[in-house]
Short mmCIF file of C-alpha atoms in Angstrom, two decimals:
data_model
loop_
_atom_site.label_atom_id
_atom_site.label_comp_id
_atom_site.label_asym_id
_atom_site.label_seq_id
_atom_site.Cartn_x
_atom_site.Cartn_y
_atom_site.Cartn_z
CA MET K 24 33.61 11.86 33.35
CA SER K 25 30.28 13.55 32.61
CA GLU K 26 27.23 11.45 32.04
CA THR K 27 27.14 12.57 28.38
CA GLY K 28 30.65 11.68 28.02
CA ALA K 29 30.30 8.20 29.34
CA GLY K 30 27.01 7.80 27.44
CA ALA K 31 28.42 6.89 23.94
CA GLY K 32 30.97 4.51 25.50
CA ASP K 33 28.19 2.98 27.44
CA VAL K 34 26.16 2.04 24.55
CA VAL K 35 29.26 0.92 22.46
CA ALA K 36 30.17 -1.26 25.47
CA THR K 37 26.70 -2.72 25.50
CA ALA K 38 27.00 -3.73 21.86
CA ALA K 39 30.45 -5.21 22.57
CA VAL K 40 29.15 -7.28 25.44
CA ALA K 41 26.16 -8.41 23.31
CA ALA K 42 28.43 -9.47 20.59
CA ALA K 43 30.84 -11.39 23.12
CA GLY K 44 27.89 -13.27 24.67
CA TRP K 45 26.59 -14.21 21.10
CA ARG K 46 29.98 -15.42 20.01
CA ARG K 47 29.44 -18.22 22.58
CA ALA K 48 26.89 -19.45 20.00
CA GLY K 49 29.32 -19.53 17.18
CA PHE K 50 30.19 -17.48 14.19
CA ALA K 51 26.73 -15.90 14.43
CA GLY K 52 28.10 -13.56 17.16
CA ALA K 53 29.80 -11.56 14.59
CA ALA K 54 26.75 -11.16 12.60
CA ILE K 55 24.55 -10.15 15.69
CA GLY K 56 27.48 -7.97 16.83
CA VAL K 57 26.95 -5.93 13.60
CA LEU K 58 23.31 -5.43 14.41
CA ALA K 59 24.17 -4.31 17.84
CA ALA K 60 27.01 -2.10 16.73
CA GLY K 61 24.73 -0.51 14.07
CA ALA K 62 22.29 0.35 16.61
CA ALA K 63 24.93 1.63 19.02
CA ALA K 64 26.17 3.81 16.33
CA GLY K 65 22.90 5.30 15.63
CA VAL K 66 22.37 6.46 19.16
CA ALA K 67 25.88 7.23 20.17
CA VAL K 68 25.82 10.76 18.74
CA GLU K 69 22.87 11.41 20.82
CA ARG K 70 24.38 10.19 23.81
CA LEU K 71 27.37 12.60 23.39
CA THR K 72 25.12 15.64 23.79
CA VAL K 73 22.01 14.43 25.76
CA GLY K 74 22.31 12.95 29.27
CA ARG K 75 20.71 9.77 30.34
CA GLY K 76 18.19 11.59 32.47
CA MET K 77 17.20 13.91 29.82
CA ARG K 78 16.68 10.95 27.50
CA LYS K 79 14.44 9.25 29.89
CA LYS K 80 12.40 12.36 30.32
CA ALA K 81 11.95 12.82 26.56
CA ARG K 82 10.78 9.22 26.40
CA LEU K 83 8.19 9.83 29.05
CA ALA K 84 7.24 13.10 27.52
CA LEU K 85 6.71 11.48 24.12
CA ASP K 86 4.66 8.73 25.78
CA ALA K 87 2.39 11.52 27.31
CA SER K 88 2.04 13.51 24.05
CA GLY K 89 0.35 12.56 21.01
CA PRO K 90 -2.74 10.35 20.56
CA TYR K 91 -1.07 7.43 19.07
CA GLY K 92 -2.71 4.18 20.28
CA SER K 93 -5.60 5.98 22.05
CA LEU K 94 -8.41 5.06 19.83
CA ARG K 95 -10.83 2.61 21.29
CA GLY K 96 -13.95 1.07 20.03
CA ARG K 97 -16.80 -1.23 21.13
CA PRO K 98 -14.86 -4.24 22.73
CA GLY K 99 -15.77 -7.90 21.93
CA ARG K 100 -14.08 -11.35 22.44
CA ALA K 101 -14.04 -14.14 20.04
CA VAL K 102 -13.06 -17.74 20.91
CA ALA K 103 -10.61 -19.58 18.89
CA ASP K 104 -10.70 -23.43 18.26
CA ASP K 105 -8.25 -24.08 21.18
CA GLY K 106 -10.28 -21.88 23.63
CA THR K 107 -8.06 -18.88 23.35
CA GLU K 108 -9.87 -15.63 23.87
CA LEU K 109 -9.25 -13.14 20.98
CA TYR K 110 -9.84 -9.45 21.74
CA TYR K 111 -11.26 -7.09 19.07
CA GLU K 112 -12.98 -3.71 18.75
CA VAL K 113 -15.39 -2.38 16.31
CA ASP K 114 -15.83 1.16 15.08
CA GLU K 115 -19.23 1.53 13.56
CA ALA K 116 -20.13 3.76 10.46
CA GLU K 117 -21.79 6.88 11.61
CA PRO K 118 -23.94 9.45 9.93
CA ASP K 119 -22.22 12.30 8.18
CA ALA K 120 -23.30 14.87 10.84
CA ALA K 121 -22.03 13.05 13.87
CA PRO K 122 -19.06 14.43 15.67
CA ASP K 123 -15.62 12.72 15.20
CA PRO K 124 -14.35 12.00 18.73
CA ALA K 125 -10.81 11.37 17.24
CA GLY K 126 -10.75 14.70 15.58
CA ALA K 127 -7.37 15.62 16.81
CA ALA K 128 -5.77 12.42 15.43
CA GLY K 129 -8.09 11.91 12.39
CA GLY K 130 -8.28 15.44 11.00
CA GLY K 131 -11.64 16.69 11.70
CA GLY K 132 -15.44 15.59 11.66
CA THR K 133 -16.63 12.69 9.38
CA GLY K 134 -17.77 15.02 6.75
CA PRO K 135 -14.33 16.58 5.77
CA ARG K 136 -12.61 13.27 6.00
CA ARG K 137 -15.40 11.68 3.89
CA ARG K 138 -15.09 14.18 1.20
CA ARG K 139 -11.28 14.03 1.11
CA LEU K 140 -11.12 10.20 0.91
CA PHE K 141 -14.36 9.38 -1.04
CA GLY K 142 -15.87 12.56 -2.43
CA SER K 143 -19.48 12.92 -1.93
CA LYS K 144 -20.33 9.32 -1.80
CA ALA K 145 -20.83 7.44 1.49
CA PRO K 146 -19.45 3.85 1.84
CA GLY K 147 -21.73 0.95 1.76
CA PRO K 148 -22.48 -1.62 4.29
CA VAL K 149 -18.91 -3.17 4.32
CA THR K 150 -16.73 -4.06 7.28
CA VAL K 151 -12.92 -3.69 7.00
CA VAL K 152 -11.07 -6.05 9.05
CA PHE K 153 -7.47 -5.02 10.14
CA SER K 154 -4.93 -7.74 11.10
CA HIS K 155 -1.58 -6.47 12.46
CA GLY K 156 1.88 -7.85 12.54
CA TYR K 157 4.42 -9.72 14.64
CA CYS K 158 5.27 -8.03 17.93
CA LEU K 159 2.59 -5.33 17.40
CA ASN K 160 -1.05 -4.98 18.10
CA GLN K 161 -4.12 -3.41 16.74
CA ASP K 162 -2.99 0.04 17.59
CA SER K 163 -0.37 -0.26 14.80
CA TRP K 164 -3.19 0.68 12.37
CA HIS K 165 -3.61 4.02 14.49
CA PHE K 166 -3.63 6.49 11.55
CA GLN K 167 -5.77 4.50 9.17
CA ARG K 168 -8.32 3.79 12.02
CA ALA K 169 -8.40 7.58 12.74
CA ALA K 170 -9.07 8.42 9.05
CA LEU K 171 -11.80 5.89 8.57
CA ARG K 172 -13.22 6.17 11.98
CA GLY K 173 -17.07 6.78 11.59
CA LEU K 174 -16.92 6.44 7.78
CA VAL K 175 -16.81 2.67 7.40
CA ARG K 176 -17.41 -0.19 9.77
CA THR K 177 -13.92 -1.46 10.93
CA VAL K 178 -12.92 -4.31 13.14
CA HIS K 179 -9.37 -4.18 14.75
CA TRP K 180 -8.22 -7.47 16.68
CA ASP K 181 -5.09 -8.48 18.65
CA GLN K 182 -3.51 -11.67 17.44
CA ARG K 183 -3.28 -14.35 20.02
CA SER K 184 -0.69 -13.66 22.75
CA HIS K 185 -0.51 -9.87 21.53
CA GLY K 186 -2.18 -6.92 22.93
CA ARG K 187 -5.24 -7.63 25.04
CA SER K 188 -5.79 -11.12 23.60
CA GLU K 189 -5.18 -14.02 25.65
CA ARG K 190 -1.88 -16.06 25.78
CA GLY K 191 -2.39 -18.93 23.15
CA ARG K 192 -3.86 -21.90 25.27
CA ALA K 193 -2.37 -24.55 22.95
CA GLN K 194 1.03 -22.87 22.89
CA ALA K 195 0.88 -22.93 26.85
CA GLU K 196 0.38 -26.66 26.45
CA GLY K 197 3.46 -26.92 24.20
CA VAL K 198 1.69 -27.00 20.80
CA PRO K 199 3.95 -25.26 18.29
CA LEU K 200 2.41 -22.13 16.79
CA GLY K 201 1.75 -22.20 13.11
CA ILE K 202 0.31 -19.59 10.60
CA ASP K 203 -2.58 -21.78 10.06
CA GLN K 204 -3.70 -21.29 13.55
CA LEU K 205 -3.66 -17.70 13.00
CA GLY K 206 -5.95 -18.19 10.05
CA ARG K 207 -8.38 -20.11 12.06
CA ASP K 208 -8.21 -17.29 14.70
CA LEU K 209 -9.12 -14.69 12.12
CA LYS K 210 -11.99 -16.85 11.10
CA ALA K 211 -13.31 -16.82 14.69
CA VAL K 212 -12.95 -12.97 14.79
CA ILE K 213 -14.91 -12.53 11.64
CA ASP K 214 -17.61 -14.98 12.78
CA ALA K 215 -18.01 -13.01 16.16
CA ALA K 216 -17.40 -9.42 14.87
CA ALA K 217 -18.78 -9.55 11.13
CA PRO K 218 -20.86 -12.69 10.57
CA GLU K 219 -22.69 -11.06 7.70
CA GLY K 220 -22.10 -8.76 4.94
CA PRO K 221 -19.18 -7.92 2.67
CA LEU K 222 -15.60 -7.85 3.94
CA VAL K 223 -12.46 -6.01 3.17
CA LEU K 224 -9.31 -7.73 4.60
CA VAL K 225 -6.18 -5.73 5.37
CA GLY K 226 -3.11 -7.12 6.93
CA HIS K 227 0.51 -6.12 7.75
CA SER K 228 3.29 -8.43 7.67
CA MET K 229 2.05 -11.46 9.88
CA GLY K 230 -1.45 -10.09 9.48
CA GLY K 231 -1.19 -10.54 5.71
CA MET K 232 0.14 -14.10 6.12
CA THR K 233 -2.95 -14.76 8.57
CA MET K 234 -5.13 -13.74 5.68
CA MET K 235 -3.50 -16.10 3.24
CA ALA K 236 -3.97 -18.86 5.90
CA LEU K 237 -7.76 -18.09 6.04
CA ALA K 238 -8.03 -18.14 2.31
CA ASP K 239 -6.13 -21.51 2.37
CA ARG K 240 -8.59 -23.08 4.77
CA HIS K 241 -11.84 -21.25 3.72
CA PRO K 242 -11.64 -20.19 0.03
CA GLU K 243 -15.47 -20.14 0.04
CA LEU K 244 -15.41 -17.37 2.52
CA ILE K 245 -13.06 -15.21 0.19
CA ARG K 246 -15.38 -16.19 -2.84
CA ASP K 247 -18.62 -15.39 -1.17
CA ARG K 248 -18.02 -12.43 1.09
CA VAL K 249 -14.55 -10.67 0.55
CA ALA K 250 -14.90 -7.53 -1.71
CA ALA K 251 -11.26 -6.57 -1.60
CA VAL K 252 -7.92 -7.42 -0.01
CA ALA K 253 -4.89 -5.25 1.04
CA PHE K 254 -1.42 -6.93 1.79
CA VAL K 255 0.94 -4.42 3.47
CA GLY K 256 4.63 -5.27 3.84
CA THR K 257 4.00 -9.05 3.89
CA SER K 258 5.14 -12.35 2.27
CA SER K 259 3.74 -15.53 0.83
CA GLY K 260 6.75 -17.57 1.76
CA LYS K 261 10.71 -17.90 1.65
CA LEU K 262 11.19 -15.69 4.61
CA GLY K 263 14.16 -17.96 5.61
CA GLU K 264 16.04 -16.21 2.71
CA VAL K 265 15.70 -12.67 4.03
CA ASN K 266 19.09 -11.28 5.09
CA PHE K 267 17.91 -8.36 7.21
CA GLY K 268 20.59 -6.24 5.71
CA LEU K 269 23.45 -8.40 6.85
CA PRO K 270 26.11 -10.13 4.91
CA VAL K 271 25.30 -13.56 3.48
CA ALA K 272 27.67 -15.32 5.60
CA GLY K 273 26.47 -13.63 8.78
CA VAL K 274 22.88 -14.06 8.14
CA ASN K 275 23.32 -17.82 7.53
CA ALA K 276 25.04 -18.08 10.85
CA VAL K 277 22.37 -16.34 12.57
CA ARG K 278 19.62 -18.42 10.98
CA ARG K 279 21.37 -21.56 12.41
CA VAL K 280 21.47 -20.28 15.97
CA LEU K 281 18.51 -17.87 16.38
CA PRO K 282 15.83 -20.37 17.02
CA GLY K 283 17.71 -21.90 19.88
CA VAL K 284 18.77 -18.58 21.22
CA LEU K 285 15.24 -17.23 21.25
CA ARG K 286 13.99 -20.47 22.99
CA ALA K 287 16.72 -19.97 25.72
CA LEU K 288 15.84 -16.22 26.16
CA GLY K 289 12.15 -17.08 26.24
CA SER K 290 12.94 -19.29 29.34
CA GLN K 291 14.54 -16.30 31.11
CA THR K 292 11.61 -13.91 30.53
CA GLU K 293 12.18 -11.82 33.81
CA LEU K 294 16.02 -11.50 33.20
CA VAL K 295 15.50 -10.56 29.55
CA GLU K 296 12.86 -7.86 30.15
CA ARG K 297 15.13 -6.29 32.68
CA GLY K 298 17.80 -6.24 30.15
CA ARG K 299 15.47 -4.58 27.68
CA ARG K 300 14.92 -1.79 30.08
CA ALA K 301 18.45 -1.43 30.84
CA THR K 302 19.48 -1.06 27.29
CA ALA K 303 16.44 1.06 26.30
CA ASP K 304 18.65 3.23 23.77
CA LEU K 305 20.17 0.22 22.09
CA PHE K 306 16.64 -1.24 21.66
CA ALA K 307 15.34 2.11 20.28
CA GLY K 308 18.12 1.99 17.67
CA LEU K 309 17.25 -1.51 16.68
CA VAL K 310 13.65 -0.56 16.35
CA LYS K 311 14.33 2.37 14.19
CA ARG K 312 16.57 0.60 11.84
CA TYR K 313 14.15 -2.22 11.14
CA SER K 314 10.76 -0.29 11.47
CA PHE K 315 11.64 2.63 9.19
CA GLY K 316 13.29 3.74 6.06
CA SER K 317 13.44 7.57 6.31
CA ARG K 318 15.59 9.61 8.67
CA ASP K 319 12.91 12.14 9.62
CA VAL K 320 10.39 10.07 11.26
CA ASP K 321 8.46 11.79 13.83
CA PRO K 322 10.17 11.11 17.21
CA ALA K 323 6.74 10.59 18.80
CA VAL K 324 5.85 7.99 16.17
CA SER K 325 9.23 6.20 16.41
CA ARG K 326 8.78 6.02 20.27
CA PHE K 327 5.22 4.74 19.63
CA ALA K 328 6.61 1.91 17.71
CA GLU K 329 9.04 1.07 20.45
CA ARG K 330 6.33 0.87 22.88
CA LEU K 331 4.25 -1.53 20.57
CA ILE K 332 7.30 -3.78 20.20
CA GLU K 333 8.60 -3.70 23.64
CA SER K 334 5.08 -4.74 24.87
CA THR K 335 5.45 -8.13 23.34
CA PRO K 336 7.08 -10.52 25.94
CA ILE K 337 10.25 -12.29 24.80
CA ASP K 338 8.56 -15.69 25.35
CA VAL K 339 6.05 -14.76 22.92
CA VAL K 340 8.59 -13.43 20.41
CA ALA K 341 10.35 -16.86 20.64
CA GLU K 342 7.12 -18.81 20.39
CA PHE K 343 6.08 -17.09 17.10
CA TYR K 344 9.44 -16.81 15.39
CA PRO K 345 9.84 -20.60 13.98
CA ALA K 346 6.41 -20.14 12.17
CA PHE K 347 7.75 -17.62 9.64
CA THR K 348 10.57 -19.79 8.49
CA GLU K 349 7.89 -22.47 7.69
CA HIS K 350 5.40 -20.11 6.24
CA ASP K 351 4.63 -20.82 2.58
CA LYS K 352 1.06 -19.72 1.28
CA SER K 353 1.80 -19.06 -2.20
CA GLY K 354 -0.58 -21.73 -3.16
CA ALA K 355 -3.40 -19.81 -1.42
CA LEU K 356 -2.92 -16.66 -3.45
CA PRO K 357 -5.17 -17.69 -6.35
CA ALA K 358 -8.37 -17.45 -3.97
CA PHE K 359 -7.85 -13.60 -4.23
CA ARG K 360 -7.69 -13.58 -8.02
CA ASP K 361 -11.40 -12.39 -8.62
CA VAL K 362 -11.41 -9.48 -6.04
CA PRO K 363 -9.45 -6.12 -6.07
CA VAL K 364 -6.17 -6.63 -4.50
CA LEU K 365 -3.79 -3.88 -3.10
CA ILE K 366 -0.09 -4.97 -2.57
CA LEU K 367 1.95 -2.33 -0.66
CA ALA K 368 5.29 -2.30 0.63
CA GLY K 369 8.23 0.07 1.63
CA ASP K 370 11.23 0.15 -0.67
CA LYS K 371 13.71 -0.02 2.26
CA ASP K 372 11.91 -2.76 4.24
CA LEU K 373 14.61 -5.15 5.71
CA VAL K 374 12.02 -7.45 7.43
CA THR K 375 9.80 -8.46 4.51
CA PRO K 376 11.42 -6.89 1.50
CA SER K 377 9.52 -5.35 -1.42
CA SER K 378 10.77 -8.34 -3.50
CA HIS K 379 8.27 -10.45 -1.42
CA SER K 380 5.41 -8.07 -2.52
CA GLU K 381 6.50 -8.24 -6.08
CA ALA K 382 6.33 -12.13 -5.78
CA ILE K 383 2.77 -11.86 -4.57
CA ALA K 384 1.96 -9.65 -7.46
CA ASP K 385 3.43 -12.31 -9.80
CA ARG K 386 0.65 -14.61 -8.60
CA LEU K 387 -2.08 -11.78 -8.65
CA PRO K 388 -1.32 -10.09 -11.99
CA ASP K 389 -4.46 -7.95 -11.77
CA ALA K 390 -3.42 -6.50 -8.45
CA GLU K 391 -2.25 -3.08 -7.80
CA LEU K 392 1.33 -3.04 -6.69
CA VAL K 393 2.57 -0.01 -4.86
CA ILE K 394 6.21 0.32 -3.69
CA VAL K 395 6.48 3.37 -1.29
CA PRO K 396 9.77 5.20 -1.50
CA ASP K 397 11.76 5.96 1.48
CA ALA K 398 9.66 3.58 3.74
CA GLY K 399 10.57 0.65 5.86
CA HIS K 400 8.51 -2.14 7.42
CA LEU K 401 6.03 -0.07 9.48
CA VAL K 402 4.92 1.98 6.32
CA MET K 403 1.57 2.50 7.84
CA LEU K 404 3.07 4.64 10.62
CA GLU K 405 5.96 6.19 8.57
CA HIS K 406 3.96 7.20 5.51
CA PRO K 407 0.21 7.03 6.92
CA GLN K 408 -1.42 9.13 4.30
CA THR K 409 -0.03 7.20 1.40
CA VAL K 410 -1.32 3.91 3.00
CA THR K 411 -4.80 5.45 3.75
CA ASP K 412 -5.23 6.88 0.42
CA ARG K 413 -4.49 3.68 -1.31
CA LEU K 414 -6.98 2.00 1.14
CA ALA K 415 -9.65 4.41 0.32
CA ASP K 416 -8.84 3.91 -3.57
CA LEU K 417 -9.20 0.17 -3.00
CA LEU K 418 -12.71 0.68 -1.17
CA VAL K 419 -13.82 2.77 -4.25
CA ARG K 420 -12.48 0.10 -6.66
CA SER K 421 -14.12 -2.69 -4.91
CA GLY K 422 -17.47 -1.13 -4.95
CA ALA K 423 -17.61 -0.66 -1.28
CA VAL K 424 -17.82 3.07 -1.90
CA PRO K 425 -19.61 4.10 -5.12
CA ALA K 426 -17.46 5.83 -7.59
CA GLU K 427 -17.99 9.50 -8.21
CA GLY K 428 -20.20 10.21 -11.29
CA PRO K 429 -19.03 12.23 -14.26
#
């Protein structure tokens, strides 16, 4: 049998084996089998026509092409309250005449980008702090970083145990990870990278929850220094009710066993990572299903999302997961009532559904709520211009960029 002919069978077989293994944990195997089979169906057609070697070459080519994740700034390290070193980078605002080192990614020098985003006005002395989501890192904001680079001072940081930040020291000693810890981490980054001046806080998914935890513990910081806030594809609580596109009975079964299964996988890191590599196509199908809502995502962007997610070790995945079912920061949202707020989500987000953004908007009735059509969880990668333009509008509304005159 040819490689292409065997390919579709291989991936379906992988799904079947995965489901069989999960069934040992009980009825949840059926639900998790649905996920695996769905991903398998998504890549089976490709495997019928594209050989394994060609697919591997295509992944390598996509990794080598495109500038995604290549932007770097002035590095720094903040120290969390448990001693964990948190890595961040600062992009300083530059004069309009300065050349744009990210021109290929950002669309030209600072002048044209400034005029497109802000008209003739220059941003004021504000720092925009970007917080990324679960299993990602600061590079997930690539497009927004490229667009704002040189125009506004920005800080991009890696959450503990993600990206270039140190593995959480408290967690290494057995302390459970909670969203409150992430809020304290964000405060440490702000103290180190932007100790003075107005702030605009932007957070995706777990990053938005981190901002809520910051407000819960330090409402005075929000009151005194925060000029605007953007919540992107996030939630203030009740994440235990998300069904991830599964039937109700199936998702309830998954919820019962998943924490224990993740803990078991986290103790077999090397074995699991080898399995990830061996089932790269299946993993790619899962990433695409739960990251994007449209069918015509740039393959290089889709591959970039894979790289971001696969860079997170399975033990870190397991370590963070329980924090989300316990997350409830709806009581912290009133701290943001007196500042301009953007709430943005994809209408096809299966991870933090748009109904969770609507729930945040119910608590913040003056906020701008934007539901992006044909968009999934990684909306800032899938529809980057929409997200960037809404952030630019927020900067203008906050007064960080003076509005155009008549």
